[in-house]
PDB file of C-alpha atoms in Angstrom:
ATOM      1  CA  UNK V   1       0.206  -0.169  -0.023  1.00 56.00           C
ATOM      2  CA  UNK V   2       1.446   3.474  -0.874  1.00 60.00           C
ATOM      3  CA  UNK V   3       1.734   5.876   1.177  1.00 62.00           C
ATOM      4  CA  UNK V   4       0.123   9.623   0.369  1.00 70.00           C
ATOM      5  CA  UNK V   5       2.468  12.468   0.112  1.00 76.00           C
ATOM      6  CA  UNK V   6       6.291  12.529   0.879  1.00 85.00           C
ATOM      7  CA  UNK V   7       9.025  13.147   3.214  1.00 92.00           C
ATOM      8  CA  UNK V   8      10.767  16.445   3.022  1.00 93.00           C
ATOM      9  CA  UNK V   9      13.923  17.473   2.078  1.00 93.00           C
ATOM     10  CA  UNK V  10      16.708  14.332   2.226  1.00 94.00           C
ATOM     11  CA  UNK V  11      14.543  12.301   4.401  1.00 96.00           C
ATOM     12  CA  UNK V  12      13.577   8.883   3.581  1.00 96.00           C
ATOM     13  CA  UNK V  13      10.137   7.090   4.878  1.00 96.00           C
ATOM     14  CA  UNK V  14      11.669   3.454   5.722  1.00 95.00           C
ATOM     15  CA  UNK V  15       9.264   0.333   6.929  1.00 92.00           C
ATOM     16  CA  UNK V  16      11.677  -2.159   8.949  1.00 88.00           C
ATOM     17  CA  UNK V  17      11.674  -6.118   8.475  1.00 81.00           C
ATOM     18  CA  UNK V  18       9.781  -6.500  12.135  1.00 69.00           C
ATOM     19  CA  UNK V  19      11.402  -8.775  14.420  1.00 64.00           C
ATOM     20  CA  UNK V  20      10.193 -12.710  14.893  1.00 60.00           C
ATOM     21  CA  UNK V  21       7.938 -12.637  17.212  1.00 65.00           C
ATOM     22  CA  UNK V  22       7.935 -16.149  17.498  1.00 64.00           C
ATOM     23  CA  UNK V  23       9.942 -19.495  16.248  1.00 62.00           C
ATOM     24  CA  UNK V  24       9.580 -21.448  13.935  1.00 69.00           C
ATOM     25  CA  UNK V  25       8.404 -24.261  16.500  1.00 75.00           C
ATOM     26  CA  UNK V  26       5.659 -21.980  17.855  1.00 73.00           C
ATOM     27  CA  UNK V  27       7.618 -20.693  20.972  1.00 73.00           C
ATOM     28  CA  UNK V  28       6.779 -16.820  21.885  1.00 68.00           C
ATOM     29  CA  UNK V  29      10.441 -14.794  21.742  1.00 64.00           C
ATOM     30  CA  UNK V  30       9.589 -11.684  24.324  1.00 66.00           C
ATOM     31  CA  UNK V  31      10.235  -7.758  22.990  1.00 61.00           C
ATOM     32  CA  UNK V  32      13.348  -8.251  25.326  1.00 63.00           C
ATOM     33  CA  UNK V  33      15.172 -10.886  23.340  1.00 57.00           C
ATOM     34  CA  UNK V  34      13.771  -9.955  19.815  1.00 56.00           C
ATOM     35  CA  UNK V  35      16.861  -8.969  17.777  1.00 59.00           C
ATOM     36  CA  UNK V  36      16.517  -5.389  15.900  1.00 64.00           C
ATOM     37  CA  UNK V  37      16.371  -6.085  12.234  1.00 61.00           C
ATOM     38  CA  UNK V  38      18.986  -3.991  10.835  1.00 85.00           C
ATOM     39  CA  UNK V  39      16.819  -3.923   7.105  1.00 89.00           C
ATOM     40  CA  UNK V  40      13.825  -2.018   5.940  1.00 92.00           C
ATOM     41  CA  UNK V  41      12.236  -1.265   2.622  1.00 94.00           C
ATOM     42  CA  UNK V  42      11.692   2.453   1.030  1.00 95.00           C
ATOM     43  CA  UNK V  43       8.506   3.468   1.153  1.00 93.00           C
ATOM     44  CA  UNK V  44       8.767   7.719  -0.145  1.00 93.00           C
ATOM     45  CA  UNK V  45      11.632   9.464  -0.691  1.00 94.00           C
ATOM     46  CA  UNK V  46      12.030  13.482  -0.644  1.00 94.00           C
ATOM     47  CA  UNK V  47      12.940  15.256  -3.464  1.00 93.00           C
ATOM     48  CA  UNK V  48      16.763  16.191  -2.322  1.00 92.00           C
ATOM     49  CA  UNK V  49      18.542  19.282  -1.529  1.00 92.00           C
ATOM     50  CA  UNK V  50      20.396  21.283  -3.631  1.00 91.00           C
ATOM     51  CA  UNK V  51      23.481  19.850  -2.923  1.00 91.00           C
ATOM     52  CA  UNK V  52      22.154  16.089  -1.961  1.00 86.00           C
ATOM     53  CA  UNK V  53      20.654  14.394  -4.671  1.00 91.00           C
ATOM     54  CA  UNK V  54      18.451  11.740  -3.247  1.00 92.00           C
ATOM     55  CA  UNK V  55      20.185   8.045  -4.809  1.00 92.00           C
ATOM     56  CA  UNK V  56      17.632   5.606  -3.248  1.00 94.00           C
ATOM     57  CA  UNK V  57      14.223   4.882  -4.906  1.00 93.00           C
ATOM     58  CA  UNK V  58      10.938   3.717  -3.468  1.00 93.00           C
ATOM     59  CA  UNK V  59      10.835  -0.190  -3.085  1.00 93.00           C
ATOM     60  CA  UNK V  60      14.565  -0.343  -2.402  1.00 95.00           C
ATOM     61  CA  UNK V  61      15.629  -2.602   0.351  1.00 94.00           C
ATOM     62  CA  UNK V  62      18.174  -0.705   2.266  1.00 95.00           C
ATOM     63  CA  UNK V  63      20.596  -1.738   5.272  1.00 93.00           C
ATOM     64  CA  UNK V  64      20.233   0.702   8.130  1.00 93.00           C
ATOM     65  CA  UNK V  65      21.929   1.602  11.675  1.00 90.00           C
ATOM     66  CA  UNK V  66      20.807  -0.408  14.822  1.00 84.00           C
ATOM     67  CA  UNK V  67      19.452   2.810  16.135  1.00 85.00           C
ATOM     68  CA  UNK V  68      18.232   6.050  14.062  1.00 88.00           C
ATOM     69  CA  UNK V  69      15.879   7.357  12.343  1.00 92.00           C
ATOM     70  CA  UNK V  70      12.793   8.746  13.782  1.00 93.00           C
ATOM     71  CA  UNK V  71       9.724   6.590  14.642  1.00 92.00           C
ATOM     72  CA  UNK V  72       6.442   7.855  12.915  1.00 91.00           C
ATOM     73  CA  UNK V  73       2.895   6.154  12.415  1.00 86.00           C
ATOM     74  CA  UNK V  74       0.715   6.333   9.318  1.00 84.00           C
ATOM     75  CA  UNK V  75      -2.843   4.462   9.156  1.00 80.00           C
ATOM     76  CA  UNK V  76      -1.657   2.477  12.198  1.00 78.00           C
ATOM     77  CA  UNK V  77       1.481   0.613   9.933  1.00 80.00           C
ATOM     78  CA  UNK V  78       4.004  -0.283  12.589  1.00 80.00           C
ATOM     79  CA  UNK V  79       7.833  -0.164  12.013  1.00 85.00           C
ATOM     80  CA  UNK V  80       7.769   3.390   9.773  1.00 92.00           C
ATOM     81  CA  UNK V  81      10.665   5.234  10.348  1.00 94.00           C
ATOM     82  CA  UNK V  82      12.087   8.716   9.513  1.00 96.00           C
ATOM     83  CA  UNK V  83      15.862   8.449   8.055  1.00 96.00           C
ATOM     84  CA  UNK V  84      18.140  11.551   6.473  1.00 95.00           C
ATOM     85  CA  UNK V  85      19.631   9.344   3.672  1.00 95.00           C
ATOM     86  CA  UNK V  86      22.934   9.614   5.201  1.00 94.00           C
ATOM     87  CA  UNK V  87      22.114   7.353   8.010  1.00 95.00           C
ATOM     88  CA  UNK V  88      21.182   4.640   5.445  1.00 95.00           C
ATOM     89  CA  UNK V  89      24.472   2.476   5.325  1.00 93.00           C
ATOM     90  CA  UNK V  90      23.492   0.366   1.901  1.00 93.00           C
ATOM     91  CA  UNK V  91      20.722  -0.321  -0.483  1.00 94.00           C
ATOM     92  CA  UNK V  92      20.749  -4.451  -0.860  1.00 90.00           C
ATOM     93  CA  UNK V  93      18.164  -4.317  -3.397  1.00 83.00           C
ATOM     94  CA  UNK V  94      17.465  -1.946  -5.703  1.00 67.00           C
ATOM     95  CA  UNK V  95      13.907  -1.729  -7.641  1.00 67.00           C
ATOM     96  CA  UNK V  96      14.127   1.432  -9.563  1.00 54.00           C
TER      97      UNK V  96
END
């Protein structure tokens, strides 16, 4: 589902891959033991800044820092974060 609107400047809206909440065998994993997943999918990108064009595209799978980004809630969707483009560590798979 697409996001209406877009981030401002060099910001990128990313949906983090959510951590597994239970094992394949059905055992529930407490939140304190869940690993923070460090990848996500780009949902929307800003228009960039005059000296910093945007180099990621909607649909790209990106590597994210363990901490950072601003958590946002849009349409009650979980795992949405706004990052400045320079906070994104790498593009893992590019879809442009």
